[in-house]
XYZ file of N, CA and C in Angstrom:
396
model
N 1.005 -1.301 -0.140
C -0.106 0.101 -0.123
C 0.643 1.103 0.086
N 0.805 2.209 -0.366
C 1.352 3.473 -0.850
C 0.835 4.465 -0.255
N 0.983 5.809 -0.257
C 0.357 6.777 0.434
C -1.082 7.148 -0.604
N -0.917 7.054 -1.812
C -1.949 7.552 -2.277
C -3.528 6.754 -2.196
N -3.091 5.570 -1.597
C -4.669 4.679 -1.526
C -5.475 5.465 -0.371
N -4.610 5.785 1.122
C -5.933 6.675 2.420
C -5.613 8.399 1.387
N -5.186 8.439 0.606
C -5.298 10.233 0.135
C -6.476 10.198 -0.889
N -7.173 9.100 -1.132
C -8.020 8.846 -1.854
C -9.308 9.270 -1.152
N -9.556 8.528 -0.520
C -10.453 8.658 1.248
C -10.573 10.178 1.739
N -9.616 11.014 1.667
C -9.473 12.301 2.553
C -10.589 13.536 2.339
N -10.291 13.605 0.646
C -11.372 14.328 0.464
C -13.181 13.961 0.267
N -12.959 12.457 0.118
C -14.495 12.145 0.333
C -15.268 12.424 2.017
N -13.889 11.995 3.229
C -14.512 12.508 4.421
C -14.795 13.712 4.587
N -13.592 14.887 4.176
C -13.773 16.057 3.820
C -15.578 16.281 3.424
N -16.268 16.202 2.328
C -16.953 16.275 1.841
C -18.177 15.605 3.165
N -17.888 14.670 3.630
C -19.429 13.833 4.245
C -18.990 14.571 5.713
N -17.780 15.306 5.985
C -17.837 16.094 7.779
C -18.973 17.497 7.098
N -19.032 18.167 5.768
C -19.242 19.434 5.248
C -20.966 18.863 5.174
N -21.597 17.452 4.697
C -22.923 17.471 4.926
C -23.558 17.285 6.349
N -22.500 16.184 6.824
C -23.058 16.116 8.573
C -23.430 17.733 9.062
N -22.402 18.666 8.538
C -22.353 20.185 9.330
C -23.889 20.688 8.881
N -24.110 20.185 7.625
C -25.649 20.790 6.597
C -26.332 20.286 8.041
N -26.084 19.014 7.966
C -27.470 18.076 8.901
C -27.366 19.254 10.178
N -26.444 19.313 10.928
C -26.396 19.507 12.467
C -27.287 21.371 12.148
N -27.148 22.034 11.504
C -27.684 23.430 11.236
C -28.768 23.466 11.159
N -29.273 22.501 10.638
C -30.723 22.388 9.671
C -31.482 21.326 10.948
N -31.068 20.540 11.764
C -31.428 20.330 12.866
C -31.208 21.634 13.956
N -30.383 22.385 14.101
C -30.225 23.299 15.093
C -31.462 24.210 14.698
N -31.391 24.323 13.328
C -32.486 25.482 13.132
C -33.895 25.116 13.533
N -34.222 24.077 13.549
C -35.429 23.166 13.532
C -35.890 23.398 14.918
N -35.168 23.307 15.827
C -34.778 23.377 17.194
C -35.199 24.465 17.470
N -34.483 25.538 17.179
C -35.111 27.371 17.327
C -36.277 27.446 16.978
N -36.753 27.196 15.717
C -37.717 27.103 15.864
C -39.039 26.629 15.944
N -39.037 25.761 17.036
C -40.016 25.231 17.895
C -39.839 25.548 18.987
N -38.847 26.292 19.579
C -38.585 26.830 20.543
C -38.982 28.156 20.454
N -38.868 29.296 19.125
C -39.578 30.727 19.355
C -41.048 30.420 18.628
N -41.716 29.155 18.282
C -43.009 29.199 18.213
C -44.148 29.493 19.239
N -45.116 29.862 19.018
C -46.121 30.597 20.145
C -46.615 29.468 20.692
N -46.728 28.337 19.928
C -47.714 27.077 20.320
C -46.305 25.818 20.948
N -45.908 26.049 22.040
C -44.487 25.110 22.234
C -44.900 24.240 22.845
N -46.041 24.449 23.723
C -47.310 23.263 24.214
C -47.630 22.058 23.148
N -47.813 22.489 21.885
C -48.721 21.806 21.185
C -48.149 20.143 21.155
N -49.255 19.278 21.321
C -49.078 17.498 20.666
C -47.963 17.688 19.766
N -48.230 18.249 18.551
C -47.290 17.705 17.583
C -46.020 18.307 18.180
N -45.552 19.229 18.533
C -44.294 19.448 19.155
C -43.318 18.560 20.102
N -44.501 18.238 21.147
C -44.033 17.979 22.395
C -43.879 16.046 21.676
N -44.261 15.601 20.762
C -44.451 14.519 20.158
C -42.961 14.068 19.302
N -42.248 15.582 18.831
C -41.464 15.433 17.813
C -39.608 15.600 19.334
N -40.360 16.244 20.640
C -39.065 16.291 20.955
C -38.179 14.635 20.815
N -38.699 13.633 21.519
C -37.607 12.554 21.963
C -36.960 12.522 20.110
N -37.644 12.479 19.485
C -37.040 12.131 18.289
C -35.754 13.170 17.866
N -36.165 14.810 18.430
C -35.105 15.482 18.313
C -33.911 15.427 18.957
N -34.310 15.240 20.491
C -33.033 14.586 21.509
C -32.312 13.205 20.760
N -32.774 12.837 20.054
C -31.919 11.050 19.828
C -31.416 11.974 18.335
N -31.998 12.319 18.237
C -31.073 12.895 16.547
C -30.014 13.529 17.056
N -29.978 14.609 18.097
C -28.578 15.430 18.379
C -27.917 14.447 18.584
N -27.894 13.484 19.635
C -27.157 12.386 20.030
C -26.440 12.009 18.616
N -26.993 11.150 17.977
C -26.467 10.491 16.902
C -26.082 11.427 16.124
N -26.612 12.992 15.670
C -25.486 13.249 15.110
C -24.208 13.879 15.404
N -24.460 13.798 16.882
C -22.897 14.139 17.777
C -21.940 12.689 17.188
N -22.503 11.391 17.708
C -21.686 10.389 17.410
C -21.685 10.624 15.588
N -22.009 10.221 15.051
C -22.067 10.567 13.840
C -20.577 11.441 13.205
N -20.656 12.931 13.779
C -19.625 13.249 13.397
C -18.651 13.019 14.010
N -18.700 12.960 15.504
C -17.745 12.252 15.810
C -16.532 10.971 15.198
N -17.321 10.062 14.577
C -16.691 8.794 14.190
C -15.733 9.577 12.589
N -16.857 10.672 12.184
C -16.385 11.383 10.995
C -14.952 11.879 11.395
N -14.642 12.576 12.063
C -13.828 13.402 12.564
C -12.543 12.333 12.517
N -12.814 11.403 13.753
C -11.831 10.064 14.001
C -11.254 9.221 12.799
N -12.520 8.851 11.959
C -11.991 8.634 10.364
C -11.060 9.996 9.897
N -11.297 11.175 9.681
C -10.125 11.874 8.857
C -9.152 12.276 10.027
N -8.911 11.975 10.969
C -7.993 11.837 11.849
C -6.474 10.470 11.194
N -7.641 9.089 11.644
C -7.046 8.360 11.142
C -6.472 8.226 10.212
N -7.125 8.752 8.933
C -6.579 8.294 7.570
C -5.067 9.607 7.385
N -5.367 10.657 8.005
C -3.901 11.296 8.249
C -2.856 11.240 8.667
N -3.422 9.865 10.063
C -2.214 9.401 10.383
C -1.959 8.466 9.785
N -2.735 7.869 9.099
C -2.010 6.319 8.067
C -1.025 6.961 7.181
N -1.903 8.194 6.673
C -0.769 8.524 5.278
C 0.634 9.395 6.152
N 0.636 9.760 7.551
C 1.690 10.101 7.992
C 2.618 8.842 8.102
N 2.200 7.745 8.552
C 2.607 6.574 8.893
C 3.751 6.107 7.343
N 2.600 5.822 6.652
C 3.042 5.539 5.374
C 4.229 6.232 4.430
N 4.439 7.619 4.550
C 5.225 8.377 4.853
C 6.346 8.666 5.610
N 6.246 7.865 6.696
C 7.338 7.137 7.244
C 7.739 6.013 7.371
N 7.631 5.520 6.199
C 7.716 4.405 6.175
C 7.837 2.684 7.152
N 6.378 3.263 8.016
C 5.541 2.562 8.998
C 4.471 1.601 8.322
N 4.724 1.035 7.088
C 3.523 0.559 6.333
C 2.419 -0.386 6.840
N 3.262 -0.767 8.137
C 2.267 -1.696 8.749
C 1.135 -0.987 9.883
N 1.595 -0.197 10.407
C 0.866 0.805 11.093
C 0.173 1.879 10.201
N 0.686 2.086 9.141
C -0.439 2.709 8.549
C -1.240 2.119 7.806
N -1.240 0.791 7.281
C -2.778 -0.264 7.327
C -3.555 -0.440 8.129
N -3.038 -0.636 9.576
C -3.730 -0.990 10.571
C -4.703 0.235 10.862
N -4.151 1.709 10.773
C -5.137 3.023 10.936
C -5.787 3.563 9.580
N -5.144 3.061 8.232
C -6.008 2.961 7.040
C -7.570 2.375 7.583
N -7.002 0.905 7.763
C -8.050 0.061 7.991
C -9.343 0.684 9.123
N -8.440 1.091 10.445
C -9.522 1.510 11.726
C -10.361 2.670 10.915
N -9.581 3.596 9.939
C -10.150 4.803 9.614
C -11.419 3.865 8.575
N -11.197 3.316 7.991
C -12.719 2.879 7.476
C -13.784 2.530 8.108
N -12.968 1.476 8.997
C -14.399 1.136 10.068
C -15.000 2.078 10.592
N -14.352 3.074 10.941
C -14.705 4.427 11.606
C -15.878 4.934 10.757
N -15.172 5.163 9.543
C -16.183 5.804 8.256
C -17.883 5.226 8.296
N -17.637 3.839 8.616
C -18.990 2.894 7.689
C -19.573 3.000 9.058
N -18.775 3.503 10.930
C -20.366 3.332 11.966
C -20.327 5.061 11.220
N -19.743 5.842 11.152
C -20.382 7.203 10.804
C -21.332 7.085 9.982
N -21.339 6.282 8.992
C -22.140 6.398 7.612
C -23.594 5.447 8.559
N -23.183 4.236 9.250
C -24.813 3.951 9.636
C -25.282 4.719 10.218
N -24.697 5.700 11.195
C -25.439 6.407 12.223
C -25.969 7.692 11.260
N -25.649 8.092 10.456
C -26.191 9.271 9.622
C -26.976 8.401 9.059
N -27.339 7.297 8.346
C -28.942 6.699 8.018
C -29.613 6.321 9.072
N -29.477 5.798 10.580
C -30.445 6.315 11.227
C -31.121 7.037 11.222
N -29.962 8.487 11.661
C -30.690 9.904 11.899
C -31.545 10.135 10.485
N -30.693 10.121 9.663
C -31.910 10.035 8.209
C -33.458 9.883 8.401
N -33.489 8.625 8.810
C -34.636 7.419 8.953
C -35.476 8.132 10.218
N -34.794 8.722 11.462
C -35.809 9.313 12.375
C -36.108 10.584 11.682
N -35.045 11.195 11.071
C -35.463 12.792 10.103
C -36.712 12.238 9.571
N -37.003 10.978 8.589
C -38.133 11.119 7.559
C -39.413 10.959 8.557
N -39.219 10.119 10.168
C -40.182 9.432 10.805
C -41.270 11.201 11.204
N -40.697 11.788 11.677
C -40.447 13.304 12.285
C -41.484 14.148 10.710
N -41.238 14.272 9.678
C -41.735 14.651 8.954
C -43.410 13.667 8.385
N -42.753 12.108 8.555
C -44.632 11.550 8.646
C -45.409 12.073 9.673
N -44.724 12.368 10.743
C -45.590 12.854 11.796
C -46.390 14.258 11.629
N -45.549 15.700 10.994
C -46.100 16.660 10.684
C -47.241 16.420 9.109
N -46.712 15.391 8.374
C -47.678 15.418 7.487
C -48.933 14.300 7.876
N -48.940 13.613 8.706
C -50.267 12.732 9.547
C -50.945 14.859 10.204
N -50.307 15.247 10.586
C -51.015 16.304 11.670
C -51.375 17.019 10.767
N -50.727 17.015 9.944
C -51.578 18.511 8.319
C -53.158 17.611 7.755
N -52.395 16.170 7.433
C -53.908 15.815 6.970
C -54.861 15.825 7.884
N -54.611 15.161 9.074
C -55.562 15.334 10.205
C -55.924 16.920 10.420
N -55.702 17.778 10.655
C -56.170 19.047 10.564
C -57.019 19.939 9.128
N -56.715 18.655 8.410
C -57.258 19.227 6.656
C -58.624 18.622 7.208
N -58.583 17.456 7.119
C -60.060 16.830 7.920
C -60.321 17.399 8.729
N -60.624 18.273 9.931
C -61.234 18.752 10.806
C -61.697 19.843 10.387
N -61.292 20.689 9.427
C -61.075 21.774 9.434
C -62.890 21.828 8.362
N -63.873 22.847 8.153
C -65.127 22.745 8.229
C -64.513 22.758 6.175
């Protein structure tokens, strides 16, 4: 294995971290909007709180594993540069595993997000049926 192998993963992890940051900022905006809403005690808002808490935790862990993957990838490149091939391979392998964990957490967060949207859609449909 040479230096270019982990270098190929480097930009992909950077873009993934950018996507995670955008998801975090969107989640923060949703929470701030719910906090600023007049009807904070509404049943729909209260139903969303547990999911929002889980999404915050998942986002924290997926970003953490993503950063760890990025760091291990960089250290792998350093080890390969210093001709410590065995250490470099292990760090690169660990980087890929942590990246996979981060991606699985991201998938779980997306599933929770779509559940929250489905809850809002059901509430809109219910409100439409009840409207005169």
